[in-house]
Tab-separated table of C-alpha atoms in Angstrom:
chain	number	residue	atom	x	y	z
A	1	MET	CA	89.714	85.113	71.784
A	2	LYS	CA	86.386	87.625	71.595
A	3	LYS	CA	86.117	91.200	72.477
A	4	LEU	CA	82.798	92.408	73.964
A	5	THR	CA	82.908	96.225	74.424
A	6	LEU	CA	79.948	97.200	76.681
A	7	LYS	CA	78.729	100.731	76.768
A	8	PRO	CA	76.076	102.231	78.517
A	9	VAL	CA	72.959	104.041	77.193
A	10	ASP	CA	72.282	106.022	80.326
A	11	THR	CA	73.008	106.429	83.800
A	12	PHE	CA	74.103	103.479	85.584
A	13	PHE	CA	74.435	101.941	89.215
A	14	PHE	CA	75.896	98.881	90.717
A	15	LYS	CA	74.721	97.539	94.046
A	16	ASN	CA	77.205	95.951	96.555
A	17	HIS	CA	76.351	93.389	98.812
A	18	GLN	CA	74.133	95.633	101.058
A	19	VAL	CA	70.589	94.200	101.327
A	20	THR	CA	68.470	96.938	100.697
A	21	GLU	CA	64.640	96.391	102.244
A	22	ALA	CA	61.197	97.584	101.223
A	23	GLY	CA	59.619	99.417	104.214
A	24	ASN	CA	63.141	101.218	105.283
A	25	ASP	CA	64.230	104.390	104.491
A	26	THR	CA	67.367	103.604	102.464
A	27	ALA	CA	70.764	104.958	101.648
A	28	MET	CA	72.215	102.943	98.724
A	29	ASP	CA	75.853	103.295	97.871
A	30	GLY	CA	77.137	101.853	94.756
A	31	ILE	CA	80.337	100.350	93.750
A	32	PHE	CA	82.604	100.848	90.597
A	33	PRO	CA	83.530	99.451	88.605
A	34	PRO	CA	81.031	96.199	89.088
A	35	ARG	CA	82.155	92.691	90.038
A	36	PRO	CA	82.998	90.429	87.307
A	37	ASN	CA	79.917	88.053	88.175
A	38	THR	CA	77.765	91.292	87.281
A	39	ILE	CA	78.745	91.702	83.658
A	40	TYR	CA	79.267	87.823	83.320
A	41	GLY	CA	75.192	87.143	84.411
A	42	ALA	CA	74.370	90.244	82.290
A	43	LEU	CA	75.750	88.639	79.123
A	44	ARG	CA	74.105	85.670	80.283
A	45	ALA	CA	70.629	86.664	80.576
A	46	ALA	CA	71.015	88.903	77.560
A	47	PHE	CA	72.087	85.771	74.990
A	48	ILE	CA	69.055	83.660	76.621
A	49	HIS	CA	66.889	86.300	75.918
A	50	GLU	CA	68.084	86.698	72.122
A	51	HIS	CA	68.070	83.185	71.427
A	52	ALA	CA	65.123	81.615	73.359
A	53	THR	CA	62.695	82.544	76.077
A	54	PHE	CA	63.594	82.239	79.923
A	55	GLU	CA	61.122	79.234	80.114
A	56	GLU	CA	62.564	77.172	77.675
A	57	PHE	CA	65.870	78.333	79.504
A	58	ALA	CA	64.443	77.099	82.673
A	59	GLN	CA	62.855	73.628	80.944
A	60	GLN	CA	66.560	73.362	78.895
A	61	ARG	CA	64.461	73.038	75.489
A	62	ASN	CA	67.145	75.231	73.695
A	63	GLU	CA	70.769	73.033	73.319
A	64	LYS	CA	72.499	76.056	71.765
A	65	VAL	CA	71.527	78.097	74.992
A	66	LYS	CA	72.148	74.971	77.259
A	67	LYS	CA	75.534	74.188	75.902
A	68	TRP	CA	77.017	77.567	76.396
A	69	MET	CA	74.563	79.143	79.575
A	70	GLY	CA	73.952	76.006	81.220
A	71	THR	CA	70.972	75.401	83.624
A	72	GLN	CA	69.773	77.285	86.740
A	73	ASN	CA	72.013	75.538	88.397
A	74	GLU	CA	74.791	74.849	86.352
A	75	PHE	CA	77.485	77.054	84.215
A	76	GLY	CA	77.659	76.391	80.424
A	77	GLU	CA	80.599	76.444	78.445
A	78	PHE	CA	80.823	80.440	78.424
A	79	GLN	CA	83.718	81.941	80.366
A	80	ILE	CA	85.140	85.351	80.882
A	81	THR	CA	88.931	85.875	80.625
A	82	TYR	CA	89.472	89.679	81.998
A	83	CYS	CA	87.224	92.360	82.000
A	84	GLY	CA	88.589	95.421	82.165
A	85	LEU	CA	88.169	99.367	81.982
A	86	GLU	CA	88.092	101.317	78.782
A	87	TYR	CA	88.295	105.180	78.925
A	88	ASN	CA	88.525	106.998	75.557
A	89	LYS	CA	89.133	103.610	73.598
A	90	THR	CA	92.409	103.098	75.795
A	91	LEU	CA	92.574	99.981	78.080
A	92	PHE	CA	93.104	101.179	81.845
A	93	LEU	CA	94.535	98.676	84.334
A	94	PRO	CA	94.218	99.014	88.045
A	95	LEU	CA	97.429	100.431	89.798
A	96	PRO	CA	99.603	97.539	91.396
A	97	LEU	CA	99.329	97.890	95.241
A	98	ASP	CA	103.079	97.619	95.625
A	99	TYR	CA	103.127	101.427	94.500
A	100	GLN	CA	102.969	104.024	97.232
A	101	VAL	CA	100.758	106.588	95.762
A	102	VAL	CA	102.290	110.466	96.900
A	103	GLU	CA	100.646	113.775	96.309
A	104	ALA	CA	103.321	116.404	95.751
A	105	ASP	CA	103.157	120.052	93.788
A	106	GLU	CA	99.492	119.144	92.821
A	107	LYS	CA	100.753	115.911	91.270
A	108	THR	CA	99.746	112.585	91.855
A	109	ILE	CA	102.598	110.193	91.619
A	110	ALA	CA	102.948	106.498	92.398
A	111	TYR	CA	106.227	104.873	93.444
A	112	PRO	CA	106.989	101.428	94.040
A	113	LEU	CA	108.158	99.748	97.128
A	114	GLN	CA	110.873	97.856	97.671
A	115	LEU	CA	111.413	94.263	98.760
A	116	LYS	CA	113.832	93.910	101.586
A	117	LYS	CA	114.767	91.550	104.244
A	118	ASP	CA	113.288	92.585	107.714
A	119	THR	CA	115.710	91.995	110.797
A	120	GLN	CA	113.520	93.303	113.001
A	121	LEU	CA	111.382	91.524	115.552
A	122	SER	CA	107.980	90.939	114.045
A	123	SER	CA	104.663	88.672	114.575
A	124	GLN	CA	104.237	88.311	111.360
A	125	PRO	CA	105.505	85.261	109.246
A	126	GLY	CA	108.491	85.277	107.255
A	127	LYS	CA	111.204	88.102	107.042
A	128	TRP	CA	110.771	89.782	103.596
A	129	ARG	CA	108.761	93.119	103.546
A	130	LEU	CA	107.850	96.092	100.990
A	131	PHE	CA	109.183	99.496	102.178
A	132	SER	CA	108.944	102.941	100.938
A	133	SER	CA	112.060	105.369	100.386
A	134	ARG	CA	109.388	108.144	100.433
A	135	ASN	CA	108.775	110.588	103.670
A	136	GLU	CA	105.635	112.374	102.060
A	137	LYS	CA	102.010	111.674	103.545
A	138	SER	CA	100.262	108.964	101.207
A	139	LYS	CA	97.255	108.694	99.414
A	140	SER	CA	94.863	105.582	98.861
A	141	SER	CA	95.815	103.344	95.947
A	142	SER	CA	92.425	102.222	95.825
A	143	GLN	CA	90.424	102.979	92.397
A	144	GLN	CA	93.378	104.481	90.839
A	145	TYR	CA	93.994	103.334	87.034
A	146	VAL	CA	97.054	103.402	84.728
A	147	PRO	CA	96.610	103.529	80.612
A	148	ILE	CA	98.455	99.987	79.951
A	149	GLN	CA	101.406	101.238	77.765
A	150	HIS	CA	102.326	103.814	80.742
A	151	TRP	CA	101.585	100.820	83.312
A	152	LYS	CA	103.974	98.328	81.440
A	153	GLU	CA	106.650	100.521	80.689
A	154	ALA	CA	106.543	101.489	84.479
A	155	VAL	CA	106.047	98.125	85.823
A	156	LEU	CA	108.788	96.438	83.499
A	157	GLN	CA	111.414	98.720	84.336
A	158	GLN	CA	110.028	99.254	87.871
A	159	GLN	CA	109.655	103.162	87.697
A	160	PRO	CA	107.520	105.056	89.182
A	161	ILE	CA	103.991	106.389	87.588
A	162	HIS	CA	102.873	109.817	86.689
A	163	HIS	CA	100.228	108.682	84.963
A	164	LEU	CA	97.738	108.091	87.441
A	165	SER	CA	93.602	108.655	86.742
A	166	HIS	CA	91.357	108.168	89.763
A	167	ALA	CA	88.075	106.595	88.882
A	168	ALA	CA	86.025	109.819	90.129
A	169	GLN	CA	88.177	111.702	87.145
A	170	MET	CA	86.514	109.427	84.860
A	171	LEU	CA	82.727	109.635	86.475
A	172	SER	CA	79.959	112.162	86.884
A	173	GLY	CA	77.777	111.798	89.757
A	174	GLU	CA	73.738	112.685	89.709
A	175	GLU	CA	72.217	112.355	92.858
A	176	LYS	CA	68.721	110.690	93.068
A	177	LEU	CA	65.984	111.155	95.708
A	178	GLY	CA	62.837	108.860	95.238
A	179	ILE	CA	59.809	107.673	96.618
A	180	ALA	CA	58.004	104.029	96.086
A	181	LEU	CA	54.289	104.657	95.078
A	182	ASN	CA	50.986	102.697	95.814
A	183	TYR	CA	49.608	102.915	92.190
A	184	GLN	CA	46.408	101.715	93.790
A	185	GLU	CA	45.347	104.510	96.071
A	186	ARG	CA	47.722	106.977	94.126
A	187	LYS	CA	49.851	108.034	96.701
A	188	ALA	CA	53.567	107.807	97.752
A	189	GLU	CA	54.149	104.661	100.206
A	190	GLU	CA	55.474	105.770	103.905
A	191	HIS	CA	58.626	104.819	104.653
A	192	TYR	CA	59.772	104.256	101.493
A	193	LEU	CA	62.194	106.912	100.922
A	194	TYR	CA	65.448	106.019	99.194
A	195	GLN	CA	68.930	107.877	98.188
A	196	MET	CA	71.537	107.083	95.156
A	197	VAL	CA	73.793	108.206	93.093
A	198	LYS	CA	74.012	107.228	89.672
A	199	TRP	CA	76.785	107.112	87.680
A	200	ARG	CA	77.884	108.444	83.835
A	201	PHE	CA	81.394	108.535	82.075
A	202	LYS	CA	82.451	112.250	81.691
A	203	GLU	CA	84.101	111.086	78.237
A	204	GLU	CA	83.627	107.926	76.543
A	205	GLY	CA	83.583	104.803	78.963
A	206	ALA	CA	83.130	101.098	78.324
A	207	PHE	CA	83.556	97.898	80.087
A	208	VAL	CA	85.665	94.835	77.765
A	209	VAL	CA	85.282	91.716	78.398
A	210	TYR	CA	88.155	89.319	76.971
A	211	THR	CA	86.778	85.685	76.471
A	212	SER	CA	88.180	82.525	74.844
A	213	SER	CA	85.546	80.746	75.485
A	214	SER	CA	81.867	82.215	73.853
A	215	PRO	CA	79.270	81.988	71.383
A	216	ASP	CA	78.797	84.266	68.715
A	217	PHE	CA	77.053	87.717	70.531
A	218	SER	CA	76.727	89.170	67.020
A	219	ALA	CA	72.801	89.681	67.495
A	220	VAL	CA	73.227	90.642	70.913
A	221	LYS	CA	72.593	94.370	70.418
A	222	PHE	CA	72.077	95.283	74.238
A	223	ALA	CA	72.707	93.952	77.808
A	224	ARG	CA	70.723	94.829	80.724
A	225	ILE	CA	73.504	95.750	83.536
A	226	GLY	CA	73.536	97.046	86.996
A	227	GLY	CA	70.717	98.854	89.218
A	228	GLU	CA	67.667	99.188	87.282
A	229	ASN	CA	68.483	97.259	84.232
A	230	ARG	CA	70.080	100.106	82.572
A	231	PRO	CA	70.719	98.863	78.983
A	232	TRP	CA	74.189	98.782	77.718
A	233	ILE	CA	75.333	98.917	74.036
A	234	VAL	CA	77.116	95.143	73.255
A	235	LYS	CA	79.700	95.172	70.428
A	236	GLN	CA	82.030	92.136	69.471
A	237	ASN	CA	85.565	91.977	67.784
A	238	GLU	CA	88.034	89.363	67.695
A	239	GLU	CA	90.920	90.432	69.656
A	240	VAL	CA	93.472	88.561	71.929
A	241	PHE	CA	94.628	89.984	75.308
A	242	SER	CA	98.044	89.562	75.197
A	243	LEU	CA	99.796	92.196	77.995
A	244	TRP	CA	103.390	91.489	76.883
A	245	THR	CA	105.272	90.853	73.782
A	246	GLU	CA	108.122	88.370	72.879
A	247	GLU	CA	110.323	90.808	73.584
A	248	GLU	CA	109.562	91.842	77.160
A	249	LEU	CA	108.854	88.471	78.259
A	250	GLN	CA	112.437	88.057	77.470
A	251	LYS	CA	113.288	90.599	79.525
A	252	LEU	CA	111.123	89.592	82.110
A	253	SER	CA	113.215	86.152	82.014
A	254	LYS	CA	116.593	87.980	82.208
A	255	GLN	CA	115.107	89.987	85.244
A	256	ILE	CA	113.724	87.146	87.205
A	257	GLN	CA	116.347	84.398	86.640
A	258	LYS	CA	119.017	87.556	88.100
A	259	THR	CA	116.821	88.162	91.105
A	260	ASN	CA	114.843	84.741	91.748
A	261	ILE	CA	111.870	86.660	92.476
A	262	ALA	CA	108.489	87.440	91.109
A	263	LYS	CA	105.565	89.042	91.347
A	264	ILE	CA	101.506	87.903	90.465
A	265	ILE	CA	99.508	91.235	90.288
A	266	LEU	CA	95.689	90.713	89.982
A	267	LEU	CA	93.887	92.990	87.501
A	268	ALA	CA	90.550	91.461	88.699
A	269	PRO	CA	89.456	90.814	92.284
A	270	ALA	CA	89.735	87.296	93.544
A	271	ILE	CA	87.897	85.221	95.848
A	272	TRP	CA	90.144	83.481	98.442
A	273	GLU	CA	89.334	80.665	101.231
A	274	ASN	CA	91.670	81.862	103.456
A	275	GLY	CA	90.807	85.269	103.296
A	276	SER	CA	93.958	87.190	101.927
A	277	ARG	CA	95.568	84.103	100.464
A	278	PRO	CA	94.446	81.169	97.877
A	279	GLU	CA	93.388	77.953	99.222
A	280	SER	CA	96.439	76.614	97.928
A	281	PHE	CA	98.748	78.482	100.201
A	282	ASP	CA	99.955	75.695	102.903
A	283	GLY	CA	102.049	78.340	105.049
A	284	GLU	CA	105.014	78.735	102.575
A	285	HIS	CA	103.951	77.782	98.965
A	286	ILE	CA	101.566	78.770	96.684
A	287	ILE	CA	100.334	76.128	93.844
A	288	LEU	CA	99.766	78.002	90.713
A	289	PRO	CA	97.184	77.048	88.184
A	290	ASN	CA	99.668	75.387	86.205
A	291	GLY	CA	100.660	73.470	89.005
A	292	LEU	CA	103.897	75.425	89.484
A	293	ARG	CA	104.758	75.619	93.256
A	294	VAL	CA	106.170	78.711	94.430
A	295	LYS	CA	107.385	80.136	97.468
A	296	LEU	CA	105.505	83.076	98.807
A	297	LEU	CA	107.806	86.087	100.232
A	298	ALA	CA	105.263	89.198	100.929
A	299	ALA	CA	102.382	90.336	99.484
A	300	ALA	CA	100.538	93.677	98.940
A	301	ILE	CA	96.832	93.085	99.422
A	302	GLY	CA	94.022	95.608	99.172
A	303	ARG	CA	91.437	95.771	102.201
A	304	PRO	CA	88.975	92.725	101.267
A	305	GLU	CA	85.688	93.198	100.463
A	306	LEU	CA	82.317	91.436	101.050
A	307	TYR	CA	81.508	89.369	98.099
A	308	GLY	CA	77.547	87.947	98.209
A	309	GLY	CA	75.011	88.978	95.998
A	310	TRP	CA	71.475	87.020	95.556
A	311	ASP	CA	70.995	83.341	94.545
A	312	ILE	CA	68.317	83.530	92.139
A	313	ALA	CA	67.675	79.386	91.633
A	314	ASN	CA	67.541	79.182	95.805
A	315	HIS	CA	65.533	82.572	95.876
A	316	ARG	CA	67.894	83.311	98.972
A	317	PRO	CA	71.207	85.853	99.361
A	318	LYS	CA	74.091	84.259	98.545
A	319	PRO	CA	76.776	83.560	101.504
A	320	ARG	CA	79.132	86.362	102.360
A	321	LYS	CA	82.878	85.833	101.353
A	322	PRO	CA	85.823	88.155	101.814
A	323	MET	CA	87.348	89.477	98.226
A	324	VAL	CA	90.534	90.242	97.698
A	325	PRO	CA	90.663	93.532	95.226
A	326	ALA	CA	91.954	94.090	92.129
A	327	GLY	CA	95.825	95.468	91.938
A	328	SER	CA	96.572	93.385	94.961
A	329	VAL	CA	100.328	91.771	94.703
A	330	LEU	CA	102.141	88.603	95.399
A	331	TYR	CA	106.093	88.627	95.627
A	332	VAL	CA	107.010	84.843	94.938
A	333	LYS	CA	110.474	82.943	95.049
A	334	VAL	CA	111.020	81.292	91.815
A	335	GLN	CA	113.839	78.765	91.035
A	336	LYS	CA	116.039	78.732	87.911
A	337	GLY	CA	114.095	75.788	86.407
A	338	GLN	CA	110.981	77.514	86.760
A	339	VAL	CA	111.384	80.501	85.245
A	340	THR	CA	109.969	79.255	81.353
A	341	GLU	CA	106.972	77.436	82.832
A	342	LEU	CA	106.435	80.606	84.740
A	343	LEU	CA	106.296	82.788	81.816
A	344	SER	CA	104.196	80.737	79.832
A	345	ILE	CA	101.075	81.791	82.077
A	346	ALA	CA	102.479	85.597	82.042
A	347	ASN	CA	99.697	86.650	79.959
A	348	GLY	CA	97.343	85.591	82.166
A	349	LEU	CA	96.095	83.170	84.898
A	350	HIS	CA	93.155	82.893	87.326
A	351	LEU	CA	94.351	82.791	90.548
A	352	THR	CA	91.081	82.584	92.424
A	353	ASP	CA	88.953	79.909	94.314
A	354	GLU	CA	85.899	80.562	93.088
A	355	GLY	CA	84.546	82.093	90.097
A	356	ALA	CA	87.301	81.698	87.698
A	357	HIS	CA	84.833	81.467	84.876
A	358	GLU	CA	83.600	84.627	85.383
A	359	GLY	CA	86.696	86.417	85.395
A	360	PHE	CA	87.720	86.336	88.820
A	361	GLY	CA	91.015	86.234	89.837
A	362	PHE	CA	92.581	87.215	86.603
A	363	ALA	CA	96.355	87.961	87.288
A	364	VAL	CA	99.607	88.563	85.336
A	365	ILE	CA	103.274	87.851	85.843
A	366	ALA	CA	105.790	90.538	86.551
A	367	SER	CA	109.332	90.659	87.744
A	368	GLY	CA	110.078	91.837	91.250
A	369	ASN	CA	113.202	93.822	92.263
A	370	GLN	CA	116.260	94.305	89.788
A	371	MET	CA	118.644	94.372	93.036
A	372	LYS	CA	120.045	90.866	93.884
A	373	GLU	CA	119.062	89.692	97.060
A	374	GLU	CA	120.010	86.621	99.282
A	375	ILE	CA	116.993	84.622	99.816
């Protein structure tokens, strides 16, 4: 498996699905982090540019480029397993959304919610809900990140998380106000005013891409990513993404066998046909990519965002679709005979109905409540 590290040379900006039309005053709100397809497309374009011309790519004259990067209408063999955020050389994972973020004594702490049976009447299907034991006012769990080692310890032991970093703590914004120019008449264009905030990392920040199906990127020194095609330095290493050690997997196995409950935690956003549920959900069960069928008990799903973009091949906007954010969690019931098969994909699976090759829907397996309850 390869690890590609992408570091910005200058400020950066990532557009959302919002359409910006020439001729209108525009205030552009960017997003962070970028969606996996943004990184995938940038690496794909950088490889094509390094090894061929875009005319050769369009005419499919370079077999190496065609093998890995496909054609204008089809993807090649290049695939992203997971695209993560690295800050000061530490991988940060999104806070699981089955945690409640509370601020007390000027400290921000995330407390795990508890899965319990709900005996009250409800319009929601199923009887299992996630409950909090805290009375403090909650803060948003969105855009919260945790260093990987603290993330693992807290999730494995189902303990509070004290090491939280909001994306705003990692970024410094620079406001930009501009207007389009008419170079022939050498004057400003009317109604072409725009505002935007560009970002830079406060300290050493990067995006890291793990891929098990990739060509050699050692000759690719730069990739142009995001708005205005700003350059990012690309470095390649051999490194495998593996969240859980063998000892931790054994502990997970014991916990899941004790409770019959596991959870699927999305580390990347997912595109699901049924909005907040994947296409394989039949109203009670979900079929995982390895064919395992598990019962869905409860879920902590963040507010869906709109996923779209521009279809370069057909010169038109892509259809807008709901996208479930990273950090979303699914609680599932596991039979004793399924535990080994489930943990075989504990270090990574793609639970998405679209864009798995771009890194969408990358998820890991953890255990649910340690306290035994009748299911």
